[in-house]
């Protein structure tokens, strides 16, 4: 994780070794998973997936809020 005055960059690596690249799913209303990457993409200004079948890294950049004092 790195934060500057203009952005927050977060990188997460999974070395679990899956054959599929991380992707956005469209889960049914009752599904208990499959929403994470879609939520991240909705909030991010940039998303990059790198790696291979032996491990993947998802790097996300989120632009800093114009009004730092604002809280959700």
Coordinates of C-alpha atoms in Angstrom, one line a residue:
X1 CA 0.0 0.0 0.0
X2 CA 1.2 3.5 -0.9
X3 CA -0.5 6.8 -0.3
X4 CA 0.4 10.1 -1.8
X5 CA -1.5 13.4 -1.8
X6 CA -3.2 12.5 -5.1
X7 CA -3.9 8.7 -4.8
X8 CA -3.9 5.5 -2.8
X9 CA -2.3 2.5 -4.5
X10 CA -2.9 -1.0 -3.1
X11 CA -1.5 -4.3 -4.4
X12 CA -2.6 -7.7 -3.3
X13 CA -0.9 -10.9 -4.4
X14 CA -2.4 -14.4 -4.3
X15 CA 0.0 -17.3 -4.9
X16 CA -2.8 -19.9 -4.6
X17 CA -2.3 -20.9 -8.2
X18 CA -5.6 -20.8 -10.0
X19 CA -6.1 -21.4 -13.7
X20 CA -8.5 -18.4 -14.1
X21 CA -7.6 -14.7 -14.1
X22 CA -9.5 -12.6 -11.6
X23 CA -12.6 -11.2 -13.3
X24 CA -15.8 -9.4 -12.4
X25 CA -18.7 -11.8 -11.9
X26 CA -22.5 -11.2 -11.9
X27 CA -23.7 -13.1 -8.8
X28 CA -27.3 -13.9 -8.1
X29 CA -28.9 -12.0 -5.2
X30 CA -28.6 -15.0 -2.9
X31 CA -24.9 -15.8 -3.7
X32 CA -22.5 -15.3 -0.9
X33 CA -19.4 -14.4 -3.0
X34 CA -18.4 -12.9 -6.3
X35 CA -18.9 -9.2 -5.6
X36 CA -15.4 -8.2 -4.4
X37 CA -13.6 -7.3 -7.6
X38 CA -16.7 -5.5 -9.0
X39 CA -16.8 -3.3 -5.9
X40 CA -13.1 -2.5 -6.1
X41 CA -13.5 -1.6 -9.8
X42 CA -16.4 0.7 -9.0
X43 CA -14.3 2.6 -6.5
X44 CA -11.0 2.6 -8.4
X45 CA -9.6 4.9 -11.0
X46 CA -7.3 2.2 -12.3
X47 CA -7.1 -1.6 -11.9
X48 CA -4.4 -3.9 -13.2
X49 CA -4.1 -7.7 -13.0
X50 CA -0.7 -9.3 -13.6
X51 CA 0.9 -12.7 -13.1
X52 CA 0.3 -16.2 -14.3
X53 CA -1.0 -19.6 -13.1
X54 CA 1.5 -19.6 -10.2
X55 CA 0.3 -16.3 -8.7
X56 CA -1.5 -13.1 -9.5
X57 CA -1.3 -9.5 -8.3
X58 CA -4.2 -7.1 -8.4
X59 CA -3.1 -3.5 -8.2
X60 CA -5.7 -0.8 -7.6
X61 CA -5.3 3.0 -7.7
X62 CA -7.9 5.2 -6.0
X63 CA -7.8 9.0 -6.6
X64 CA -7.7 11.1 -3.4
X65 CA -10.9 12.9 -2.5
X66 CA -11.0 16.6 -3.3
X67 CA -12.4 17.3 0.2
X68 CA -10.2 15.4 2.7
X69 CA -12.4 16.4 5.6
X70 CA -15.5 14.6 4.2
X71 CA -16.3 11.3 5.8
X72 CA -18.7 8.7 4.5

